[in-house]
PDB file of C-alpha atoms and ligand atoms in Angstrom:
ATOM      1  CA  UNK A   1      97.675 103.475 110.254  1.00 94.00           C
ATOM      2  CA  UNK A   2      96.881 104.205 106.875  1.00 93.00           C
ATOM      3  CA  UNK A   3      93.382 105.573 106.064  1.00 96.00           C
ATOM      4  CA  UNK A   4      92.663 102.665 103.890  1.00 98.00           C
ATOM      5  CA  UNK A   5      94.166  99.233 103.524  1.00 98.00           C
ATOM      6  CA  UNK A   6      94.458  98.400  99.785  1.00 98.00           C
ATOM      7  CA  UNK A   7      97.300  96.976  99.432  1.00 98.00           C
ATOM      8  CA  UNK A   8      99.652  95.098 101.848  1.00 98.00           C
ATOM      9  CA  UNK A   9     102.272  97.941 100.881  1.00 98.00           C
ATOM     10  CA  UNK A  10      99.845 100.716 102.707  1.00 98.00           C
ATOM     11  CA  UNK A  11     101.293  99.134 106.205  1.00 98.00           C
ATOM     12  CA  UNK A  12     105.039  99.496 107.382  1.00 98.00           C
ATOM     13  CA  UNK A  13     106.785  97.062 108.986  1.00 98.00           C
ATOM     14  CA  UNK A  14     105.997  98.537 112.585  1.00 98.00           C
ATOM     15  CA  UNK A  15     102.381  98.245 111.853  1.00 98.00           C
ATOM     16  CA  UNK A  16     102.125  95.172 110.647  1.00 98.00           C
ATOM     17  CA  UNK A  17     104.320  93.478 114.195  1.00 98.00           C
ATOM     18  CA  UNK A  18     101.685  96.127 116.126  1.00 98.00           C
ATOM     19  CA  UNK A  19      98.760  94.252 114.436  1.00 98.00           C
ATOM     20  CA  UNK A  20     100.178  90.361 114.901  1.00 98.00           C
ATOM     21  CA  UNK A  21     101.057  91.702 118.312  1.00 98.00           C
ATOM     22  CA  UNK A  22      97.712  92.962 119.016  1.00 98.00           C
ATOM     23  CA  UNK A  23      96.062  89.751 117.240  1.00 98.00           C
ATOM     24  CA  UNK A  24      97.988  87.235 119.211  1.00 98.00           C
ATOM     25  CA  UNK A  25      96.820  89.055 122.557  1.00 98.00           C
ATOM     26  CA  UNK A  26      93.219  88.963 121.365  1.00 98.00           C
ATOM     27  CA  UNK A  27      93.240  85.114 120.383  1.00 98.00           C
ATOM     28  CA  UNK A  28      94.800  84.209 123.795  1.00 98.00           C
ATOM     29  CA  UNK A  29      91.862  86.265 125.454  1.00 98.00           C
ATOM     30  CA  UNK A  30      89.486  84.299 123.506  1.00 98.00           C
ATOM     31  CA  UNK A  31      90.582  81.367 124.202  1.00 98.00           C
ATOM     32  CA  UNK A  32      90.114  82.382 128.138  1.00 98.00           C
ATOM     33  CA  UNK A  33      86.547  83.847 127.453  1.00 96.00           C
ATOM     34  CA  UNK A  34      87.378  87.378 127.576  1.00 95.00           C
ATOM     35  CA  UNK A  35      85.032  89.617 125.679  1.00 87.00           C
ATOM     36  CA  UNK A  36      85.798  93.374 124.552  1.00 94.00           C
ATOM     37  CA  UNK A  37      83.597  96.081 123.742  1.00 97.00           C
ATOM     38  CA  UNK A  38      86.025  98.008 122.033  1.00 98.00           C
ATOM     39  CA  UNK A  39      84.101  98.745 118.717  1.00 98.00           C
ATOM     40  CA  UNK A  40      80.652  99.197 120.596  1.00 98.00           C
ATOM     41  CA  UNK A  41      78.116 101.340 118.229  1.00 97.00           C
ATOM     42  CA  UNK A  42      80.567 100.239 115.117  1.00 98.00           C
ATOM     43  CA  UNK A  43      79.432  99.344 112.282  1.00 98.00           C
ATOM     44  CA  UNK A  44      81.056  97.363 109.315  1.00 98.00           C
ATOM     45  CA  UNK A  45      79.776  96.963 105.798  1.00 98.00           C
ATOM     46  CA  UNK A  46      80.918  94.267 103.903  1.00 98.00           C
ATOM     47  CA  UNK A  47      79.999  94.457 100.240  1.00 98.00           C
ATOM     48  CA  UNK A  48      80.765  91.356  97.984  1.00 98.00           C
ATOM     49  CA  UNK A  49      80.811  91.031  94.202  1.00 98.00           C
ATOM     50  CA  UNK A  50      82.474  87.338  94.589  1.00 98.00           C
ATOM     51  CA  UNK A  51      81.486  84.802  96.539  1.00 98.00           C
ATOM     52  CA  UNK A  52      83.432  83.879 100.244  1.00 98.00           C
ATOM     53  CA  UNK A  53      83.517  81.760 103.481  1.00 98.00           C
ATOM     54  CA  UNK A  54      86.400  82.892 105.528  1.00 99.00           C
ATOM     55  CA  UNK A  55      86.613  86.235 104.908  1.00 99.00           C
ATOM     56  CA  UNK A  56      82.997  87.053 105.162  1.00 98.00           C
ATOM     57  CA  UNK A  57      82.539  84.786 108.313  1.00 98.00           C
ATOM     58  CA  UNK A  58      85.841  85.871 109.876  1.00 99.00           C
ATOM     59  CA  UNK A  59      85.014  89.764 109.656  1.00 99.00           C
ATOM     60  CA  UNK A  60      81.465  89.597 110.829  1.00 98.00           C
ATOM     61  CA  UNK A  61      82.218  87.315 113.709  1.00 98.00           C
ATOM     62  CA  UNK A  62      85.372  89.907 114.837  1.00 98.00           C
ATOM     63  CA  UNK A  63      82.725  92.901 114.682  1.00 98.00           C
ATOM     64  CA  UNK A  64      80.438  90.983 116.931  1.00 98.00           C
ATOM     65  CA  UNK A  65      83.182  89.861 119.417  1.00 98.00           C
ATOM     66  CA  UNK A  66      84.315  93.481 119.663  1.00 98.00           C
ATOM     67  CA  UNK A  67      80.727  94.666 120.648  1.00 98.00           C
ATOM     68  CA  UNK A  68      80.182  96.195 116.883  1.00 98.00           C
ATOM     69  CA  UNK A  69      78.301  95.012 114.279  1.00 98.00           C
ATOM     70  CA  UNK A  70      78.441  94.111 110.434  1.00 98.00           C
ATOM     71  CA  UNK A  71      76.451  94.423 107.609  1.00 98.00           C
ATOM     72  CA  UNK A  72      76.764  92.000 104.433  1.00 98.00           C
ATOM     73  CA  UNK A  73      75.900  93.602 101.500  1.00 98.00           C
ATOM     74  CA  UNK A  74      75.999  91.950  97.835  1.00 98.00           C
ATOM     75  CA  UNK A  75      76.305  94.427  95.416  1.00 96.00           C
ATOM     76  CA  UNK A  76      73.107  92.472  93.420  1.00 96.00           C
ATOM     77  CA  UNK A  77      70.997  93.677  96.297  1.00 96.00           C
ATOM     78  CA  UNK A  78      72.008  97.156  96.664  1.00 98.00           C
ATOM     79  CA  UNK A  79      71.561 100.039  94.171  1.00 97.00           C
ATOM     80  CA  UNK A  80      74.917  99.501  92.872  1.00 97.00           C
ATOM     81  CA  UNK A  81      74.088  96.878  91.029  1.00 96.00           C
ATOM     82  CA  UNK A  82      71.440  98.625  89.124  1.00 97.00           C
ATOM     83  CA  UNK A  83      73.732 101.181  88.036  1.00 97.00           C
ATOM     84  CA  UNK A  84      74.206 103.513  91.223  1.00 98.00           C
ATOM     85  CA  UNK A  85      77.662 105.145  90.911  1.00 98.00           C
ATOM     86  CA  UNK A  86      80.252 103.676  93.253  1.00 98.00           C
ATOM     87  CA  UNK A  87      80.672 107.667  94.211  1.00 98.00           C
ATOM     88  CA  UNK A  88      77.355 108.181  95.318  1.00 98.00           C
ATOM     89  CA  UNK A  89      77.385 104.666  96.966  1.00 98.00           C
ATOM     90  CA  UNK A  90      80.567 105.575  98.672  1.00 98.00           C
ATOM     91  CA  UNK A  91      79.242 108.891 100.118  1.00 98.00           C
ATOM     92  CA  UNK A  92      76.222 107.487 101.346  1.00 98.00           C
ATOM     93  CA  UNK A  93      77.757 104.752 103.190  1.00 98.00           C
ATOM     94  CA  UNK A  94      80.380 106.931 105.016  1.00 98.00           C
ATOM     95  CA  UNK A  95      77.147 108.538 106.804  1.00 98.00           C
ATOM     96  CA  UNK A  96      76.244 105.017 108.094  1.00 98.00           C
ATOM     97  CA  UNK A  97      79.194 102.821 108.913  1.00 98.00           C
ATOM     98  CA  UNK A  98      82.224 103.527 110.284  1.00 98.00           C
ATOM     99  CA  UNK A  99      84.142 101.033 107.526  1.00 98.00           C
ATOM    100  CA  UNK A 100      83.913  99.042 104.539  1.00 98.00           C
ATOM    101  CA  UNK A 101      85.398  96.001 103.624  1.00 98.00           C
ATOM    102  CA  UNK A 102      84.955  95.098  99.958  1.00 98.00           C
ATOM    103  CA  UNK A 103      85.582  92.294  97.961  1.00 98.00           C
ATOM    104  CA  UNK A 104      85.669  93.048  94.207  1.00 98.00           C
ATOM    105  CA  UNK A 105      86.461  91.804  90.815  1.00 98.00           C
ATOM    106  CA  UNK A 106      88.813  95.037  89.643  1.00 98.00           C
ATOM    107  CA  UNK A 107      90.906  96.827  92.211  1.00 98.00           C
ATOM    108  CA  UNK A 108      90.537 100.006  90.354  1.00 98.00           C
ATOM    109  CA  UNK A 109      86.927  99.791  92.237  1.00 98.00           C
ATOM    110  CA  UNK A 110      88.478  99.741  95.780  1.00 98.00           C
ATOM    111  CA  UNK A 111      90.660 102.785  94.249  1.00 98.00           C
ATOM    112  CA  UNK A 112      87.522 104.641  93.361  1.00 98.00           C
ATOM    113  CA  UNK A 113      85.847 103.783  96.513  1.00 98.00           C
ATOM    114  CA  UNK A 114      88.737 105.656  98.527  1.00 98.00           C
ATOM    115  CA  UNK A 115      88.327 108.919  96.418  1.00 98.00           C
ATOM    116  CA  UNK A 116      84.706 109.361  98.045  1.00 98.00           C
ATOM    117  CA  UNK A 117      84.593 107.496 101.147  1.00 98.00           C
ATOM    118  CA  UNK A 118      85.211 109.209 104.277  1.00 98.00           C
ATOM    119  CA  UNK A 119      85.646 106.062 106.193  1.00 98.00           C
ATOM    120  CA  UNK A 120      88.182 103.201 105.493  1.00 98.00           C
ATOM    121  CA  UNK A 121      88.021 101.048 102.870  1.00 98.00           C
ATOM    122  CA  UNK A 122      89.603  97.661 103.613  1.00 98.00           C
ATOM    123  CA  UNK A 123      90.431  95.382 100.417  1.00 99.00           C
ATOM    124  CA  UNK A 124      88.637  91.723 101.130  1.00 99.00           C
ATOM    125  CA  UNK A 125      90.177  90.654  97.802  1.00 99.00           C
ATOM    126  CA  UNK A 126      90.618  92.200  94.233  1.00 98.00           C
ATOM    127  CA  UNK A 127      92.147  91.017  91.176  1.00 98.00           C
ATOM    128  CA  UNK A 128      95.475  92.339  92.302  1.00 98.00           C
ATOM    129  CA  UNK A 129      95.824  91.982  95.890  1.00 99.00           C
ATOM    130  CA  UNK A 130      94.181  89.919  99.344  1.00 99.00           C
ATOM    131  CA  UNK A 131      96.139  91.866 102.327  1.00 99.00           C
ATOM    132  CA  UNK A 132      93.754  90.763 104.858  1.00 99.00           C
ATOM    133  CA  UNK A 133      95.196  87.126 103.823  1.00 99.00           C
ATOM    134  CA  UNK A 134      98.427  87.812 104.519  1.00 99.00           C
ATOM    135  CA  UNK A 135      97.840  89.180 107.850  1.00 99.00           C
ATOM    136  CA  UNK A 136      96.742  85.766 109.063  1.00 99.00           C
ATOM    137  CA  UNK A 137      99.532  84.286 106.854  1.00 99.00           C
ATOM    138  CA  UNK A 138     102.362  86.460 109.077  1.00 99.00           C
ATOM    139  CA  UNK A 139     100.784  85.587 112.511  1.00 99.00           C
ATOM    140  CA  UNK A 140     100.590  81.671 111.251  1.00 99.00           C
ATOM    141  CA  UNK A 141     104.191  81.924 110.387  1.00 99.00           C
ATOM    142  CA  UNK A 142     105.200  83.418 113.157  1.00 98.00           C
ATOM    143  CA  UNK A 143     103.520  80.730 115.813  1.00 98.00           C
ATOM    144  CA  UNK A 144     105.004  78.140 114.021  1.00 98.00           C
ATOM    145  CA  UNK A 145     108.507  79.441 113.284  1.00 98.00           C
ATOM    146  CA  UNK A 146     108.955  82.258 116.069  1.00 98.00           C
ATOM    147  CA  UNK A 147     110.217  84.590 113.636  1.00 98.00           C
ATOM    148  CA  UNK A 148     109.494  86.186 109.923  1.00 98.00           C
ATOM    149  CA  UNK A 149     113.052  87.464 109.087  1.00 98.00           C
ATOM    150  CA  UNK A 150     115.189  85.288 107.030  1.00 98.00           C
ATOM    151  CA  UNK A 151     112.870  82.526 106.427  1.00 98.00           C
ATOM    152  CA  UNK A 152     112.473  80.959 102.669  1.00 98.00           C
ATOM    153  CA  UNK A 153     108.903  81.622 101.444  1.00 99.00           C
ATOM    154  CA  UNK A 154     108.027  79.680  98.411  1.00 98.00           C
ATOM    155  CA  UNK A 155     105.365  80.118  96.223  1.00 99.00           C
ATOM    156  CA  UNK A 156     104.002  77.216  93.785  1.00 98.00           C
ATOM    157  CA  UNK A 157     101.705  77.818  91.379  1.00 98.00           C
ATOM    158  CA  UNK A 158      99.652  80.822  90.078  1.00 98.00           C
ATOM    159  CA  UNK A 159     101.036  84.247  90.526  1.00 98.00           C
ATOM    160  CA  UNK A 160      97.696  85.772  91.582  1.00 98.00           C
ATOM    161  CA  UNK A 161      95.978  88.181  94.285  1.00 98.00           C
ATOM    162  CA  UNK A 162      97.303  86.270  96.882  1.00 99.00           C
ATOM    163  CA  UNK A 163     100.786  85.664  95.641  1.00 99.00           C
ATOM    164  CA  UNK A 164     101.215  89.554  94.945  1.00 99.00           C
ATOM    165  CA  UNK A 165     100.538  90.403  98.390  1.00 99.00           C
ATOM    166  CA  UNK A 166     102.840  87.449  99.391  1.00 99.00           C
ATOM    167  CA  UNK A 167     105.760  88.928  97.759  1.00 99.00           C
ATOM    168  CA  UNK A 168     104.950  92.604  99.171  1.00 99.00           C
ATOM    169  CA  UNK A 169     104.796  91.021 103.095  1.00 99.00           C
ATOM    170  CA  UNK A 170     107.555  89.064 102.480  1.00 99.00           C
ATOM    171  CA  UNK A 171     109.719  92.006 101.382  1.00 98.00           C
ATOM    172  CA  UNK A 172     108.647  94.139 104.611  1.00 98.00           C
ATOM    173  CA  UNK A 173     109.150  91.327 106.983  1.00 98.00           C
ATOM    174  CA  UNK A 174     112.349  90.145 105.330  1.00 98.00           C
ATOM    175  CA  UNK A 175     111.199  86.822 104.443  1.00 98.00           C
ATOM    176  CA  UNK A 176     113.216  85.641 100.816  1.00 98.00           C
ATOM    177  CA  UNK A 177     110.417  84.922  98.213  1.00 98.00           C
ATOM    178  CA  UNK A 178     110.415  82.549  95.654  1.00 98.00           C
ATOM    179  CA  UNK A 179     107.472  81.825  93.276  1.00 98.00           C
ATOM    180  CA  UNK A 180     107.527  79.111  90.919  1.00 98.00           C
ATOM    181  CA  UNK A 181     104.827  79.415  87.841  1.00 98.00           C
ATOM    182  CA  UNK A 182     104.375  78.644  84.458  1.00 98.00           C
ATOM    183  CA  UNK A 183     104.878  81.213  81.725  1.00 98.00           C
ATOM    184  CA  UNK A 184     102.253  83.551  81.397  1.00 98.00           C
ATOM    185  CA  UNK A 185     101.049  83.405  85.277  1.00 98.00           C
ATOM    186  CA  UNK A 186     103.709  85.580  86.947  1.00 98.00           C
ATOM    187  CA  UNK A 187     102.780  87.679  89.609  1.00 98.00           C
ATOM    188  CA  UNK A 188     102.206  91.719  88.997  1.00 98.00           C
ATOM    189  CA  UNK A 189     105.544  93.102  87.553  1.00 98.00           C
ATOM    190  CA  UNK A 190     104.538  96.609  89.620  1.00 98.00           C
ATOM    191  CA  UNK A 191     104.364  94.192  92.960  1.00 98.00           C
ATOM    192  CA  UNK A 192     107.519  92.549  92.201  1.00 98.00           C
ATOM    193  CA  UNK A 193     109.504  96.134  91.557  1.00 98.00           C
ATOM    194  CA  UNK A 194     108.185  97.552  94.242  1.00 98.00           C
ATOM    195  CA  UNK A 195     108.865  94.505  96.396  1.00 98.00           C
ATOM    196  CA  UNK A 196     112.577  95.181  95.443  1.00 98.00           C
ATOM    197  CA  UNK A 197     112.440  98.830  96.011  1.00 98.00           C
ATOM    198  CA  UNK A 198     111.542  98.326  99.798  1.00 97.00           C
ATOM    199  CA  UNK A 199     114.719  95.681  99.864  1.00 98.00           C
ATOM    200  CA  UNK A 200     112.841  92.275  99.307  1.00 98.00           C
ATOM    201  CA  UNK A 201     114.396  89.524  97.789  1.00 98.00           C
ATOM    202  CA  UNK A 202     112.107  87.947  94.838  1.00 98.00           C
ATOM    203  CA  UNK A 203     113.169  85.440  92.079  1.00 98.00           C
ATOM    204  CA  UNK A 204     110.729  83.811  89.666  1.00 98.00           C
ATOM    205  CA  UNK A 205     111.476  80.674  88.534  1.00 98.00           C
ATOM    206  CA  UNK A 206     109.713  78.099  86.200  1.00 98.00           C
ATOM    207  CA  UNK A 207     110.668  74.759  88.394  1.00 98.00           C
ATOM    208  CA  UNK A 208     108.610  73.803  91.263  1.00 98.00           C
ATOM    209  CA  UNK A 209     111.308  71.528  92.759  1.00 98.00           C
ATOM    210  CA  UNK A 210     114.031  74.072  92.624  1.00 98.00           C
ATOM    211  CA  UNK A 211     111.669  76.735  94.412  1.00 98.00           C
ATOM    212  CA  UNK A 212     110.612  74.028  97.244  1.00 98.00           C
ATOM    213  CA  UNK A 213     114.411  73.601  97.802  1.00 98.00           C
ATOM    214  CA  UNK A 214     115.069  74.370 101.359  1.00 97.00           C
ATOM    215  CA  UNK A 215     111.801  76.190 101.686  1.00 98.00           C
ATOM    216  CA  UNK A 216     110.565  77.137 105.492  1.00 98.00           C
ATOM    217  CA  UNK A 217     106.680  77.919 103.949  1.00 99.00           C
ATOM    218  CA  UNK A 218     105.345  76.269 100.625  1.00 98.00           C
ATOM    219  CA  UNK A 219     102.438  78.060  99.776  1.00 99.00           C
ATOM    220  CA  UNK A 220      99.801  77.667  97.246  1.00 98.00           C
ATOM    221  CA  UNK A 221      96.419  78.541  96.081  1.00 98.00           C
ATOM    222  CA  UNK A 222      93.598  77.504  93.423  1.00 98.00           C
ATOM    223  CA  UNK A 223      94.486  77.362  89.868  1.00 98.00           C
ATOM    224  CA  UNK A 224      91.376  79.012  88.945  1.00 98.00           C
ATOM    225  CA  UNK A 225      90.707  82.126  90.801  1.00 98.00           C
ATOM    226  CA  UNK A 226      87.310  83.768  90.976  1.00 98.00           C
ATOM    227  CA  UNK A 227      86.827  85.311  87.648  1.00 97.00           C
ATOM    228  CA  UNK A 228      89.116  83.185  85.552  1.00 97.00           C
ATOM    229  CA  UNK A 229      86.767  80.167  85.278  1.00 97.00           C
ATOM    230  CA  UNK A 230      86.590  80.824  81.238  1.00 98.00           C
ATOM    231  CA  UNK A 231      90.347  79.620  81.491  1.00 98.00           C
ATOM    232  CA  UNK A 232      89.642  76.558  83.269  1.00 98.00           C
ATOM    233  CA  UNK A 233      90.485  73.774  80.932  1.00 98.00           C
ATOM    234  CA  UNK A 234      93.957  75.487  80.047  1.00 98.00           C
ATOM    235  CA  UNK A 235      94.838  76.644  83.057  1.00 98.00           C
ATOM    236  CA  UNK A 236      94.701  73.089  84.747  1.00 98.00           C
ATOM    237  CA  UNK A 237      96.965  71.485  81.645  1.00 98.00           C
ATOM    238  CA  UNK A 238      99.520  74.594  82.442  1.00 98.00           C
ATOM    239  CA  UNK A 239      99.331  74.518  86.212  1.00 98.00           C
ATOM    240  CA  UNK A 240      99.606  70.508  86.095  1.00 98.00           C
ATOM    241  CA  UNK A 241     103.365  70.317  87.191  1.00 98.00           C
ATOM    242  CA  UNK A 242     103.332  72.776  89.829  1.00 98.00           C
ATOM    243  CA  UNK A 243     101.198  70.570  92.579  1.00 98.00           C
ATOM    244  CA  UNK A 244     102.245  70.566  96.157  1.00 98.00           C
ATOM    245  CA  UNK A 245     102.594  66.900  96.737  1.00 98.00           C
ATOM    246  CA  UNK A 246     104.837  64.412  98.836  1.00 98.00           C
ATOM    247  CA  UNK A 247     107.464  64.596  96.294  1.00 98.00           C
ATOM    248  CA  UNK A 248     107.878  68.500  95.975  1.00 98.00           C
ATOM    249  CA  UNK A 249     107.767  68.519 100.061  1.00 98.00           C
ATOM    250  CA  UNK A 250     110.930  66.320 100.142  1.00 97.00           C
ATOM    251  CA  UNK A 251     112.946  69.166  98.810  1.00 97.00           C
ATOM    252  CA  UNK A 252     111.917  71.764 101.481  1.00 98.00           C
ATOM    253  CA  UNK A 253     113.033  71.609 105.082  1.00 98.00           C
ATOM    254  CA  UNK A 254     112.215  68.744 107.005  1.00 98.00           C
ATOM    255  CA  UNK A 255     110.093  71.172 109.165  1.00 98.00           C
ATOM    256  CA  UNK A 256     108.393  72.985 106.258  1.00 98.00           C
ATOM    257  CA  UNK A 257     104.832  74.251 106.746  1.00 98.00           C
ATOM    258  CA  UNK A 258     102.339  74.044 104.251  1.00 99.00           C
ATOM    259  CA  UNK A 259      99.955  77.050 103.941  1.00 99.00           C
ATOM    260  CA  UNK A 260      96.787  77.527 101.844  1.00 99.00           C
ATOM    261  CA  UNK A 261      94.345  80.380 101.895  1.00 98.00           C
ATOM    262  CA  UNK A 262      91.783  77.960 100.671  1.00 98.00           C
ATOM    263  CA  UNK A 263      89.116  76.785  99.446  1.00 98.00           C
ATOM    264  CA  UNK A 264      91.697  73.836  98.576  1.00 98.00           C
ATOM    265  CA  UNK A 265      91.064  71.966  95.342  1.00 98.00           C
ATOM    266  CA  UNK A 266      92.679  68.889  96.464  1.00 98.00           C
ATOM    267  CA  UNK A 267      94.052  67.007  93.341  1.00 98.00           C
ATOM    268  CA  UNK A 268      94.710  70.015  91.842  1.00 98.00           C
ATOM    269  CA  UNK A 269      97.097  72.698  93.325  1.00 98.00           C
ATOM    270  CA  UNK A 270      97.721  70.514  96.077  1.00 99.00           C
ATOM    271  CA  UNK A 271      97.238  66.696  97.217  1.00 98.00           C
ATOM    272  CA  UNK A 272      94.387  65.489  99.731  1.00 98.00           C
ATOM    273  CA  UNK A 273      98.034  63.932 101.391  1.00 98.00           C
ATOM    274  CA  UNK A 274     100.047  67.377 101.350  1.00 98.00           C
ATOM    275  CA  UNK A 275      97.149  69.401 102.625  1.00 98.00           C
ATOM    276  CA  UNK A 276      95.578  66.976 105.254  1.00 98.00           C
ATOM    277  CA  UNK A 277      99.021  66.006 106.323  1.00 98.00           C
ATOM    278  CA  UNK A 278     101.425  66.813 109.073  1.00 98.00           C
ATOM    279  CA  UNK A 279     103.179  69.754 107.848  1.00 98.00           C
ATOM    280  CA  UNK A 280     100.053  71.572 106.934  1.00 98.00           C
ATOM    281  CA  UNK A 281      98.832  74.575 109.000  1.00 99.00           C
ATOM    282  CA  UNK A 282      96.016  75.243 106.753  1.00 99.00           C
ATOM    283  CA  UNK A 283      92.782  75.588 109.406  1.00 98.00           C
ATOM    284  CA  UNK A 284      95.435  77.737 112.138  1.00 98.00           C
ATOM    285  CA  UNK A 285      95.599  79.743 109.009  1.00 98.00           C
ATOM    286  CA  UNK A 286      92.082  80.324 108.510  1.00 99.00           C
ATOM    287  CA  UNK A 287      91.510  80.398 112.341  1.00 98.00           C
ATOM    288  CA  UNK A 288      93.869  83.302 112.009  1.00 99.00           C
ATOM    289  CA  UNK A 289      91.726  85.534 109.611  1.00 99.00           C
ATOM    290  CA  UNK A 290      89.519  86.383 112.875  1.00 98.00           C
ATOM    291  CA  UNK A 291      92.455  87.351 115.032  1.00 98.00           C
ATOM    292  CA  UNK A 292      94.164  89.150 112.524  1.00 99.00           C
ATOM    293  CA  UNK A 293      91.576  91.373 111.172  1.00 98.00           C
ATOM    294  CA  UNK A 294      90.285  92.124 114.927  1.00 98.00           C
ATOM    295  CA  UNK A 295      93.476  93.905 115.651  1.00 98.00           C
ATOM    296  CA  UNK A 296      93.236  95.306 112.124  1.00 98.00           C
ATOM    297  CA  UNK A 297      89.644  96.430 112.942  1.00 98.00           C
ATOM    298  CA  UNK A 298      90.864  97.662 116.174  1.00 98.00           C
ATOM    299  CA  UNK A 299      93.507 100.048 114.487  1.00 97.00           C
ATOM    300  CA  UNK A 300      91.470 101.220 111.939  1.00 97.00           C
ATOM    301  CA  UNK A 301      88.264 102.101 113.979  1.00 95.00           C
ATOM    302  CA  UNK A 302      89.202 103.239 117.411  1.00 84.00           C
TER     303      UNK A 302
HETATM  304  N1   CP B   1      90.844  82.711 101.677  1.00 73.66           N
HETATM  305  C1   CP B   1      89.711  83.452 101.725  1.00 73.66           C
HETATM  306  O1   CP B   1      89.740  84.790 101.338  1.00 73.66           O
HETATM  307  O2   CP B   1      88.637  82.465 101.507  1.00 73.66           O
HETATM  308  P1   CP B   1      87.147  83.013 101.235  1.00 73.66           P
HETATM  309  O3   CP B   1      87.265  83.193  99.612  1.00 73.66           O
HETATM  310  O4   CP B   1      86.040  81.940 101.717  1.00 73.66           O
HETATM  311  O5   CP B   1      86.823  84.498 101.849  1.00 73.66           O
HETATM  312  N1  NVA B   2      93.214  83.434  94.363  1.00 73.66           N
HETATM  313  C1  NVA B   2      91.661  83.158  94.714  1.00 73.66           C
HETATM  314  C2  NVA B   2      92.048  83.333  95.947  1.00 73.66           C
HETATM  315  C3  NVA B   2      90.634  82.666  96.712  1.00 73.66           C
HETATM  316  C4  NVA B   2      90.597  83.298  98.401  1.00 73.66           C
HETATM  317  C5  NVA B   2      90.725  83.622  93.818  1.00 73.66           C
HETATM  318  O1  NVA B   2      90.708  85.171  94.031  1.00 73.66           O
HETATM  319  O2  NVA B   2      89.433  83.207  93.754  1.00 73.66           O
END
């Protein structure tokens, strides 16, 4: 395993498959009420610069169910929010906890933490990537489709942090990735190039119907990510043709699965009919954050 998980590209194919296998096993054991003490006396610090429901709760529950402990830290409540340096914060935290999961505005903040931390740093979402989300997504896709390789993964909407991690996850696992987004909202160029270097097939189009054609997976995310609030009106106008709705679904394969990292804005990036409809896997996907992150924590901490 890598020392830190900042980008989905930090993981090898074998490491990803191992995490998914461990996650499936833990999920099955949890359903049977089997508990674990594998992370007894281990503590995860969870630092948040932005809001979270799934990431916060699933990481905390993961630590609890593995016999360990999690500490929630809002950056405003610790000295970091009053100007203490990342360097000193990282050095001090390394003396107390066994890993730090952080949700930050700037990806650079995570990179800075890795320079001074002697414990693993986990990206709990930055402006650039959301790798933990994609671990859960791959687990969900594998559960529904029985495989990953060869599937058509279509993204419709903003080429944002989740999209960037999805591009890398597709490249690593052999899924063909198509992104439909308006001009100016493309995924990160460096990430697209990296995915192509990894042998990934990534195409970017302006046409959501074209992207949806023959899709095995249709994925979207909010049009206005945390930090983009000032662009709200402009974004709503620009993204209007990029909604996942019944008409778009008709283009996809008959057994298409619809994914959304959540929170969902019904009537914006996705209609209620679709997100609450028979093709949607969004709540299994949200549940799988727990199982996938347990597996990740076991790999990084034990
Ligand atoms: N998908 C996701 O990361 O959700 P939260 O923002 O609620 O953590
Ligand atoms: N792209 C969204 C994901 C939320 C989980 C955001 O950054 O706000």
